[in-house]
CSV table of C-alpha atoms in Angstrom, one decimal:
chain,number,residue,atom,x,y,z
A,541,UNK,CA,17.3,-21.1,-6.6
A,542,UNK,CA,16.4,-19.9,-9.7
A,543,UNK,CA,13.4,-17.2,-9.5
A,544,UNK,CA,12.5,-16.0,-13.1
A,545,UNK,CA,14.1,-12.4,-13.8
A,546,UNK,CA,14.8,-11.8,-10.2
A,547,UNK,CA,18.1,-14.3,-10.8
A,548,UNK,CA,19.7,-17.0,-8.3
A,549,UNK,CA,18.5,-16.9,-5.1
A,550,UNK,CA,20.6,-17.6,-1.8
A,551,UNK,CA,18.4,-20.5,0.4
A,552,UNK,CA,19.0,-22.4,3.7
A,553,UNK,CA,18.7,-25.8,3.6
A,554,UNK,CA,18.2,-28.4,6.3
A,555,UNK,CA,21.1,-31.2,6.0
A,556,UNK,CA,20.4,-35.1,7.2
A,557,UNK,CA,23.6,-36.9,8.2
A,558,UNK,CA,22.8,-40.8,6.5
A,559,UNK,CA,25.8,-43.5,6.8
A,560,UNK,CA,28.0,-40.1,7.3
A,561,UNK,CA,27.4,-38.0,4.6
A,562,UNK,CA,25.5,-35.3,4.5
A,563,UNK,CA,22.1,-35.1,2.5
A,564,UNK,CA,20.5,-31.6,1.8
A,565,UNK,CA,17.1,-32.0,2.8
A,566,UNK,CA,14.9,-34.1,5.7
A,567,UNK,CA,14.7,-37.8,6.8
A,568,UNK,CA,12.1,-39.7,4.3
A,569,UNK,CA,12.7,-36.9,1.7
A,570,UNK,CA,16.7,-36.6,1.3
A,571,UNK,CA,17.4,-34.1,-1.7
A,572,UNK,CA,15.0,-32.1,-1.4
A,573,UNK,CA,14.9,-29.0,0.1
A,574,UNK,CA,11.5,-27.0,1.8
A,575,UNK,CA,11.0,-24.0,0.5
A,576,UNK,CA,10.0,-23.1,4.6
A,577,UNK,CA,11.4,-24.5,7.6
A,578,UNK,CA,12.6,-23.2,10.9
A,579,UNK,CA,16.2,-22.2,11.6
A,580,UNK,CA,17.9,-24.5,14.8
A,581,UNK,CA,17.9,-23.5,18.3
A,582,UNK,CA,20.8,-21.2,19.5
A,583,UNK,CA,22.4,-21.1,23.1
A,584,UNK,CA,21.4,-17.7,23.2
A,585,UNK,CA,17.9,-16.6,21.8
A,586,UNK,CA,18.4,-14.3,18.8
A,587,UNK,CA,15.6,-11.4,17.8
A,588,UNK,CA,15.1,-11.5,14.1
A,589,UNK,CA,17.3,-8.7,12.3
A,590,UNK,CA,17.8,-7.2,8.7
A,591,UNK,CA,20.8,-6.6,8.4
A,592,UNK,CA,20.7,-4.0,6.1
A,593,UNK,CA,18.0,-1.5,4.7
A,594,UNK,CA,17.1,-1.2,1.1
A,595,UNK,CA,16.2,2.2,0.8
A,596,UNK,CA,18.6,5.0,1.2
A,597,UNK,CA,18.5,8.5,2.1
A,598,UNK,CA,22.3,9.0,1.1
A,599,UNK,CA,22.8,11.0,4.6
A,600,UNK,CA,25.6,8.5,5.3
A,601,UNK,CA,29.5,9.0,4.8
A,602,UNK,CA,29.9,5.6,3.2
A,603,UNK,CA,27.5,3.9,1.1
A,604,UNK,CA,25.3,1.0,2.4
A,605,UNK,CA,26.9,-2.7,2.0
A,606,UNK,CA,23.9,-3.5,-0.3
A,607,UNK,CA,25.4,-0.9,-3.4
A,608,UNK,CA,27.0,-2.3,-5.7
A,609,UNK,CA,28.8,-1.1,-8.7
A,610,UNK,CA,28.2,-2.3,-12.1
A,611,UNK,CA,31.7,-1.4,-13.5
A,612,UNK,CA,35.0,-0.6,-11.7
A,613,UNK,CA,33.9,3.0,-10.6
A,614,UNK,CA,36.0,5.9,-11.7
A,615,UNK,CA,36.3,7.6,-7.7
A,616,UNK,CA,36.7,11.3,-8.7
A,617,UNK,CA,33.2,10.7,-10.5
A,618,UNK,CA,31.2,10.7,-7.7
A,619,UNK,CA,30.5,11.5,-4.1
A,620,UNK,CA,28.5,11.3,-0.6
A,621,UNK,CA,30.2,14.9,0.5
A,622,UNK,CA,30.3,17.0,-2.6
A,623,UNK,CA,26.8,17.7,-1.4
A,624,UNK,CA,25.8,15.9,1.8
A,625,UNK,CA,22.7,13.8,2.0
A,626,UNK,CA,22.8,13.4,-2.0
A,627,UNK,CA,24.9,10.8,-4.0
A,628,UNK,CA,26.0,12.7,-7.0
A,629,UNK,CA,26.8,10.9,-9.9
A,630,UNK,CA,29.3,13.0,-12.5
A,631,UNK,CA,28.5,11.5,-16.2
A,632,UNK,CA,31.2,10.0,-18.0
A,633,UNK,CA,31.1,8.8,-21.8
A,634,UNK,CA,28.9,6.0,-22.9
A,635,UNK,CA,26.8,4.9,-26.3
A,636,UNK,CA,24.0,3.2,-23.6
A,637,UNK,CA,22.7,2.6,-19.9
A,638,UNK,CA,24.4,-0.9,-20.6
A,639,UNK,CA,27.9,0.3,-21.0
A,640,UNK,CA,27.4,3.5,-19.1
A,641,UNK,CA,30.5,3.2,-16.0
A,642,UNK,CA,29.7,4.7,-12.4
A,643,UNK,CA,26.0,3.1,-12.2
A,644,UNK,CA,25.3,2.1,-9.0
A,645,UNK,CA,23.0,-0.6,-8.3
A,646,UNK,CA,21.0,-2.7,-6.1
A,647,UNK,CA,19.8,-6.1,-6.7
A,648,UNK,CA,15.6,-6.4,-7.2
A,649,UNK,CA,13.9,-7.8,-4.4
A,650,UNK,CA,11.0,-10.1,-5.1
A,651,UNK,CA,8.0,-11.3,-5.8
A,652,UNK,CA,7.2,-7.8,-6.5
A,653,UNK,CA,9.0,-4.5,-5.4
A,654,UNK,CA,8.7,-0.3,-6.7
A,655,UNK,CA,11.9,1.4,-6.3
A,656,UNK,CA,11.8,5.6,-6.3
A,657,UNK,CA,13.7,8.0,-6.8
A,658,UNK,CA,13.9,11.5,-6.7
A,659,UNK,CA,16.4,13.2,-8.5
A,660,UNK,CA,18.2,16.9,-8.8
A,661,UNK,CA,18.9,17.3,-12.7
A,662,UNK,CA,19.9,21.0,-12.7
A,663,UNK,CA,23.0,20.9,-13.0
A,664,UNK,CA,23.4,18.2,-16.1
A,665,UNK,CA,24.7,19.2,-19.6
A,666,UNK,CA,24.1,18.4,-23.1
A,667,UNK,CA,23.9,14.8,-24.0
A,668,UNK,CA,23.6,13.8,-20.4
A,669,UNK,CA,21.0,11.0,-19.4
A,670,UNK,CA,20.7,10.4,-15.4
A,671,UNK,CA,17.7,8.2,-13.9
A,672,UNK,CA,16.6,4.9,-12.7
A,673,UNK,CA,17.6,1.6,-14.9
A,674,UNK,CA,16.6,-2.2,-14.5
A,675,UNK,CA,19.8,-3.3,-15.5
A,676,UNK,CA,19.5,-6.5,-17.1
A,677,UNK,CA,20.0,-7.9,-21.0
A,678,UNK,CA,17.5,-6.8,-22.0
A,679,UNK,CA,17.1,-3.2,-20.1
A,680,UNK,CA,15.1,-0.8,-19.6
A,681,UNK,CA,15.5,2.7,-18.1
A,682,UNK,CA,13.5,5.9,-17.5
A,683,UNK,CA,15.5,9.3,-17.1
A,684,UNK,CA,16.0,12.7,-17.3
A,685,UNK,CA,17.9,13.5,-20.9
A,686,UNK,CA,19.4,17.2,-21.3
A,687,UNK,CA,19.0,18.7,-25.1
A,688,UNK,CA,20.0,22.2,-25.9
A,689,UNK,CA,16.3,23.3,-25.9
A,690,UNK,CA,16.1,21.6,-22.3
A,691,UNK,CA,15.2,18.6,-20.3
A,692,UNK,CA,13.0,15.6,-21.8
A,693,UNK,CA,11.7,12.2,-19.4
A,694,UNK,CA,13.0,9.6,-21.1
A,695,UNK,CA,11.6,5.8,-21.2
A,696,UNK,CA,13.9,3.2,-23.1
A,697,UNK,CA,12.5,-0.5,-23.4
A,698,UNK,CA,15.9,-1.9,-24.8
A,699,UNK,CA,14.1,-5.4,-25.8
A,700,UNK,CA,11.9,-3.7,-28.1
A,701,UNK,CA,13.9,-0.9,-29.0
A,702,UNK,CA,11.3,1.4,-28.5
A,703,UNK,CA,11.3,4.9,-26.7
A,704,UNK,CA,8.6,7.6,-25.5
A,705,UNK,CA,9.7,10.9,-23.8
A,706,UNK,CA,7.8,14.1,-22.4
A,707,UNK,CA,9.2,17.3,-21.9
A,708,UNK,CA,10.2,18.0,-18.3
A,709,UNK,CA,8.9,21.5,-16.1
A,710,UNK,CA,11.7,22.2,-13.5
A,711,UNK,CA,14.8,20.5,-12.0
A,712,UNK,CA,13.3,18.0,-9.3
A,713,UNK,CA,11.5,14.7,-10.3
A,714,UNK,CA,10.6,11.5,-9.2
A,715,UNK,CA,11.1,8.2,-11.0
A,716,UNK,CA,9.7,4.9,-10.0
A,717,UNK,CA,9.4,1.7,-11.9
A,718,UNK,CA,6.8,-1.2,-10.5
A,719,UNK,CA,8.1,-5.2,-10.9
A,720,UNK,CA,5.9,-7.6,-10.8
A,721,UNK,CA,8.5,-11.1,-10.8
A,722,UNK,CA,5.8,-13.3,-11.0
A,723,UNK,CA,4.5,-12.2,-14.1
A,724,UNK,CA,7.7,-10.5,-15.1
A,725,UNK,CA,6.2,-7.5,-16.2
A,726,UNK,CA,7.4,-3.7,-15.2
A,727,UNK,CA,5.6,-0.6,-15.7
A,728,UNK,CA,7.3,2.8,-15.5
A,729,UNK,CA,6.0,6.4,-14.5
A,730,UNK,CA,7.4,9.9,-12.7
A,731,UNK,CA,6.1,12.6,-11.1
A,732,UNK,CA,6.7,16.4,-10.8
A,733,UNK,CA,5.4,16.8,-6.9
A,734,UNK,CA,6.1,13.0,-5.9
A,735,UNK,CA,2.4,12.6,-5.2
A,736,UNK,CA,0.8,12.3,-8.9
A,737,UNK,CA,2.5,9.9,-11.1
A,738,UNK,CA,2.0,9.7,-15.0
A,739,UNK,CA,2.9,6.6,-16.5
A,740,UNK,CA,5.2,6.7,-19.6
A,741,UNK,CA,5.9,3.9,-22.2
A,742,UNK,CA,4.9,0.2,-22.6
A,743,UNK,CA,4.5,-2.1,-20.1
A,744,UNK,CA,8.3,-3.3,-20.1
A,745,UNK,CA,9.1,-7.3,-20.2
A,746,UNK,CA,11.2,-8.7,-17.7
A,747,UNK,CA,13.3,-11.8,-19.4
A,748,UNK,CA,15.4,-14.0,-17.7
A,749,UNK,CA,18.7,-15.3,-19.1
A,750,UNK,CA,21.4,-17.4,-19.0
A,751,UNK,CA,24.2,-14.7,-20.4
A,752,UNK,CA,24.5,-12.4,-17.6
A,753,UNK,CA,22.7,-14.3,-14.5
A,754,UNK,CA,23.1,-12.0,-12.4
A,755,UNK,CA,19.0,-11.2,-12.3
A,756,UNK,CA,17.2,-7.5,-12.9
A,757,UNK,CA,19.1,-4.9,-11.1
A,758,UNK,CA,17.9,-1.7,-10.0
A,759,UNK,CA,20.3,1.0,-11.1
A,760,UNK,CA,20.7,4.9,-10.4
A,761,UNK,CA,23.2,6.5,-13.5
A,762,UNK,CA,24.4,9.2,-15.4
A,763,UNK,CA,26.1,8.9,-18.7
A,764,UNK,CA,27.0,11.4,-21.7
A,765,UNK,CA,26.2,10.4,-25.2
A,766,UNK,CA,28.3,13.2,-26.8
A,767,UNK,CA,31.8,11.5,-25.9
A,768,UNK,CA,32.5,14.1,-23.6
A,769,UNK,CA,32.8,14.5,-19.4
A,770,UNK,CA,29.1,16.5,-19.1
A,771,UNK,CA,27.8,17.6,-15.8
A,772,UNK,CA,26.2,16.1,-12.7
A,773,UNK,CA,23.0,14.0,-11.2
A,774,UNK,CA,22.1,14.5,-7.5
A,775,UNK,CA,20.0,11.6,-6.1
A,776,UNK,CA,18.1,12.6,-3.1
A,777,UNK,CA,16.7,9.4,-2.3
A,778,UNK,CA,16.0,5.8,-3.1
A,779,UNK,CA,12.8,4.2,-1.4
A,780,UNK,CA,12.0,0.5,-2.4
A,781,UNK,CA,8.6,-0.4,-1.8
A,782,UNK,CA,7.7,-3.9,-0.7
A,783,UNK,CA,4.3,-5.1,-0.1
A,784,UNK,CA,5.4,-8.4,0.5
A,785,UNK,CA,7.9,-8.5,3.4
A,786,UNK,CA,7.1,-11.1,6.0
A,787,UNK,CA,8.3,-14.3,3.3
A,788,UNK,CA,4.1,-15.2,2.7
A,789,UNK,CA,2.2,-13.2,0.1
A,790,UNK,CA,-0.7,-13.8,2.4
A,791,UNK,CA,-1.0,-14.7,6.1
A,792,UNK,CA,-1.3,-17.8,7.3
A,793,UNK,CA,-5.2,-17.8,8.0
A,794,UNK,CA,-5.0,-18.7,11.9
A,795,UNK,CA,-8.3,-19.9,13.6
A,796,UNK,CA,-10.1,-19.7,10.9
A,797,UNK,CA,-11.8,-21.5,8.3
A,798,UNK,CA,-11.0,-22.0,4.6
A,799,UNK,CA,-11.6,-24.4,1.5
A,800,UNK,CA,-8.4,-25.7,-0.7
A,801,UNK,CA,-9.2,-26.6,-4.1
A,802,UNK,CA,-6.4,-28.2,-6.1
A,803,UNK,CA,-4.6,-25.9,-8.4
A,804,UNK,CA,-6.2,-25.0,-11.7
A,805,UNK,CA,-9.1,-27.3,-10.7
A,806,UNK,CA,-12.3,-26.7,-9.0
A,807,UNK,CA,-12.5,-29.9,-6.8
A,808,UNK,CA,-10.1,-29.9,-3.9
A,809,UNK,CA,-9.9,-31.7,0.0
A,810,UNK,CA,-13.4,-32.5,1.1
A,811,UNK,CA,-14.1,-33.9,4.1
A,812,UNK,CA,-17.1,-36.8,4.4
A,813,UNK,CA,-18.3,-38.0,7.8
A,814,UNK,CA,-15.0,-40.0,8.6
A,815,UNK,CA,-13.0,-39.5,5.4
A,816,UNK,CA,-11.7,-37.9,2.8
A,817,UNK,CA,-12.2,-37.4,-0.8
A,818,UNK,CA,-11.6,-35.5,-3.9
A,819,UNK,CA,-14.4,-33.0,-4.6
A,820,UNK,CA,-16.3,-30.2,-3.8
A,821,UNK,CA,-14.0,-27.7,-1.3
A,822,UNK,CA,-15.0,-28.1,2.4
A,823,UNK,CA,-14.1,-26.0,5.2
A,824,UNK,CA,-11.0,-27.0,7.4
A,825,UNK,CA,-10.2,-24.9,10.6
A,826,UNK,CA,-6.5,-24.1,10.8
A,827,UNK,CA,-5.2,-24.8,13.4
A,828,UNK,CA,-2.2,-22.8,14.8
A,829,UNK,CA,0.9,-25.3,15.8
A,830,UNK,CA,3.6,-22.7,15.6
A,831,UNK,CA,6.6,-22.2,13.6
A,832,UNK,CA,4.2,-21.9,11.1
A,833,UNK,CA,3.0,-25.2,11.0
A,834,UNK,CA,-1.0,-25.9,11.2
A,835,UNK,CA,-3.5,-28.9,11.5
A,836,UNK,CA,-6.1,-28.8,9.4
A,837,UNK,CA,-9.9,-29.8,11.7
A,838,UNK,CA,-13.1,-30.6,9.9
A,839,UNK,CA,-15.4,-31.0,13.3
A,840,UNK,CA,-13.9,-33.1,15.7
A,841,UNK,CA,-11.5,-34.4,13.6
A,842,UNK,CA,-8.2,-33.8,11.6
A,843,UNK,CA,-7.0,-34.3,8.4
A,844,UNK,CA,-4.2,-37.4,9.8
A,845,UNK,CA,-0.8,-38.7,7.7
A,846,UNK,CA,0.2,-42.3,8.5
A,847,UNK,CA,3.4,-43.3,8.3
A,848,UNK,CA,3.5,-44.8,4.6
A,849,UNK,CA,1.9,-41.0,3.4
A,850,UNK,CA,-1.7,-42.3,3.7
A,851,UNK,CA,-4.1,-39.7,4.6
A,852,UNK,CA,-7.7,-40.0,6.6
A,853,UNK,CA,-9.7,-38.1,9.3
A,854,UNK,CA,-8.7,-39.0,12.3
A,855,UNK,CA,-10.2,-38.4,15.9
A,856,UNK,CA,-8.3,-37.2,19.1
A,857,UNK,CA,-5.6,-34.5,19.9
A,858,UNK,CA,-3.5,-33.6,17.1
A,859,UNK,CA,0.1,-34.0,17.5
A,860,UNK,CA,2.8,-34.9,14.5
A,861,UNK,CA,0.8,-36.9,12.5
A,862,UNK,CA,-1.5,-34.1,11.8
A,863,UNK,CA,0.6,-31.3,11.6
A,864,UNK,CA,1.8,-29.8,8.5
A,865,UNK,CA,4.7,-26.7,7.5
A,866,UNK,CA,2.5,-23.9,5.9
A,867,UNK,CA,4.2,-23.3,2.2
A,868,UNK,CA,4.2,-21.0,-0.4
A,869,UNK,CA,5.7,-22.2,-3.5
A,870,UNK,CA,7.1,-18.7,-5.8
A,871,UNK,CA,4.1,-18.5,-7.1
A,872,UNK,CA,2.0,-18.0,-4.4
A,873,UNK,CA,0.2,-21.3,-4.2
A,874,UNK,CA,-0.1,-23.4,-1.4
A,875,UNK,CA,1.8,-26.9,-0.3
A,876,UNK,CA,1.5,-28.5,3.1
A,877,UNK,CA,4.5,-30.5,3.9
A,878,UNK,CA,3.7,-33.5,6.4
A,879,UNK,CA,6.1,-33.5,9.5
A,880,UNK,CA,4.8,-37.6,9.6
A,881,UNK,CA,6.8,-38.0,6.4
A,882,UNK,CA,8.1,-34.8,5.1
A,883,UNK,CA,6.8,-35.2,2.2
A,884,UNK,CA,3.5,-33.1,0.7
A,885,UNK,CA,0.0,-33.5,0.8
A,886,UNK,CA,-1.3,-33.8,-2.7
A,887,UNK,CA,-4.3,-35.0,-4.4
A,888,UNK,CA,-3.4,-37.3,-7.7
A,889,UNK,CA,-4.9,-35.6,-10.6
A,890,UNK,CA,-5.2,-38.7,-12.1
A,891,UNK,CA,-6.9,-40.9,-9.3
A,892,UNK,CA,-7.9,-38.5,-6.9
A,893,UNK,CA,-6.4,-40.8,-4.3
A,894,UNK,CA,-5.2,-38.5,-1.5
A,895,UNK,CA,-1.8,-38.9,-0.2
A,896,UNK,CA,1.2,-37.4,1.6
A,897,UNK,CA,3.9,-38.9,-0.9
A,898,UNK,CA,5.0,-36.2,-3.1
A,899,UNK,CA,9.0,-35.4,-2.6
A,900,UNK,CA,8.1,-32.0,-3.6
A,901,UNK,CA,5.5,-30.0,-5.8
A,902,UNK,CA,6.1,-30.6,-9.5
A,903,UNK,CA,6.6,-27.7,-12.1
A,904,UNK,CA,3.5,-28.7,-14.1
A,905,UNK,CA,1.5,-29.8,-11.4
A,906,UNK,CA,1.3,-33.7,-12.4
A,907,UNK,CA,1.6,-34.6,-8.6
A,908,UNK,CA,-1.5,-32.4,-7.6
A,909,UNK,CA,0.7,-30.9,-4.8
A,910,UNK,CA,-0.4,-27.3,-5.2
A,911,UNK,CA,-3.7,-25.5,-3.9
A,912,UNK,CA,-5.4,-22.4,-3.8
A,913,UNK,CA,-7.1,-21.7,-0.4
A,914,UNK,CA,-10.0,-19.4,0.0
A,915,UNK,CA,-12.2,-18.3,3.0
């Protein structure tokens, strides 16, 4: 899946076996995979795992399967043991971050993520650059560059070719750049104590491209401009800050009321004495049906899908007909897949007819698929 600057993105996908062949996607809705849906029962229950951690210490003896290289490395230039709990990086000969050999790398974790890292510069040389990169066509780093009068931070926006530096007080410092990949937008900054930290540069432009397509890495190097073998970098640590970890940008809003007004709109689902309409936002109760699924109860009653995707307020116990799969499209708006007819509730921009028809939310919203949901 393609997820702005972030890159391709590896999915599961339901499959539907029809007249032998298999069909990505669920019966009534073949092609077309949910964004959310729940993994198969096992024989064995199985706890839910990461199998690997993004941030890293660098106390280990090999480095975490997540690292990758962005170039063949050169071995003898660098190490886990020259000086244990560090990676040092030795700089090698380079005109730019881009070409720069023995940067390793990480891919960026969405919808938004801060990596940080602090970093030992004393023992670099003239013309070396060592810091943090988001390695990408364009990129854009921030680092520690050593002159013969001493040590300068260094910001580089590649796209615009622009630059901004501040002289550096001691050997220690902590680099952190904040991604937003929804609105593709960075912003750099360091710090001398890893407590305050002092913004440097533009707000940095996150593009995604065809050329590469590998997506924004984040990228930890050290290169010399002179075309010489110049010192060393040690990086003490790497912490990646997530604030969205659980899959949802929000939590689904269990037992309690909310209003969903269409997207972009300020009508949304309303609920009348025994139907439906178009209008004003009502409140809806969601209801918790696991696997995080919900009904959605106005009173008594629940918002029901028949079987050919029309939608009412029905009365009674609610059971598949009014149960939906909570969705988030990238975005962070919200779609409600019917398990009646896995397809999505929407509300026809054009009509206003309310229906549980759409294959899947559009890109420009013409199906009316999408909604904001409020308390």
């Amino acid at each position: 899946m393609d997820f702005n600057s972030v890159g391709r993105l590896l999915g599961l996908s339901p499959i539907t076996w029809k007249d032998g062949w298999p069909y990505f996607g669920l019966p009534g809705n073949l092609t077309r995979t949910p964004r959310t849906w729940v993994k198969p029962k096992t024989a064995k229950p199985q706890p839910v795992r990461v199998p690997y951690r993004r941030s890293d210490d660098f106390s280990a003896t090999r480095l975490q399967p997540l690292w990758q290289w962005n170039h063949v490395p050169v071995d003898g230039k660098w190490s886990l043991s020259e000086r244990p709990g560090f990676l040092r990086l030795h700089s090698l000969p380079a005109t730019s971050f881009y070409d720069a050999r023995n940067t390793l790398t990480q891919r960026a974790i969405g919808p938004m993520s801060a990596p940080s890292v602090l970093l030992d510069v004393s023992n670099l040389k003239p013309g070396d650059t060592a810091g943090l990169g988001l390695l990408n066509l364009p990129y854009a780093t921030l680092g520690v560059e050593k002159r013969t009068d001493g040590l300068d931070v260094v910001f580089y926006d590649q796209r615009r070719d622009q630059a901004a530096r501040a002289k550096m007080t001691g050997t220690r410092i902590w680099l952190r750049a904040e991604c937003d990949f929804l609105t593709e937008r960075a912003r750099f900054s360091y710090s001398f104590d890893g407590v305050t930290f002092t913004p440097i540069g533009d707000e940095v432009v996150l593009i995604y491209q065809t050329f590469t397509f590998q997506g924004v890495r984040y990228g930890l190097f050290n290169y010399n401009t002179t075309d010489s073998q110049g010192g060393f970098a040690d990086f003490d640590s790497i912490h990646v800050y997530q604030p969205h970890t659980r899959g949802l940008m929000r939590p689904i809003p269990y037992g309690r009321s909310i209003r969903l007004a269409s997207f972009r709109a300020t009508t949304g689902l309303a609920a009348g004495h025994e139907h439906l309409a178009s209008g004003v936002p009502t409140r809806f109760e969601i209801v918790d049906r696991r696997l995080g699924r919900v009904a959605l109860r106005s009173g008594r009653r629940y918002v029901t899908v028949g079987k050919d995707g029309g939608v009412t307020l029905g009365a009674g116990q609610s059971g598949m007909a009014q149960t939906f799969q909570w969705i988030e499209t990238p975005t962070g708006e919200l779609v409600l897949m019917s398990l009646a007819t896995n397809r999505f509730l929407r509300i026809d921009p054009q009509t206003r007819d309310i229906r549980a028809d759409s294959p899947g939310p559009m890109p420009d919203d013409s199906d009316g698929a999408r909604f904001i949901w409020s308390e």
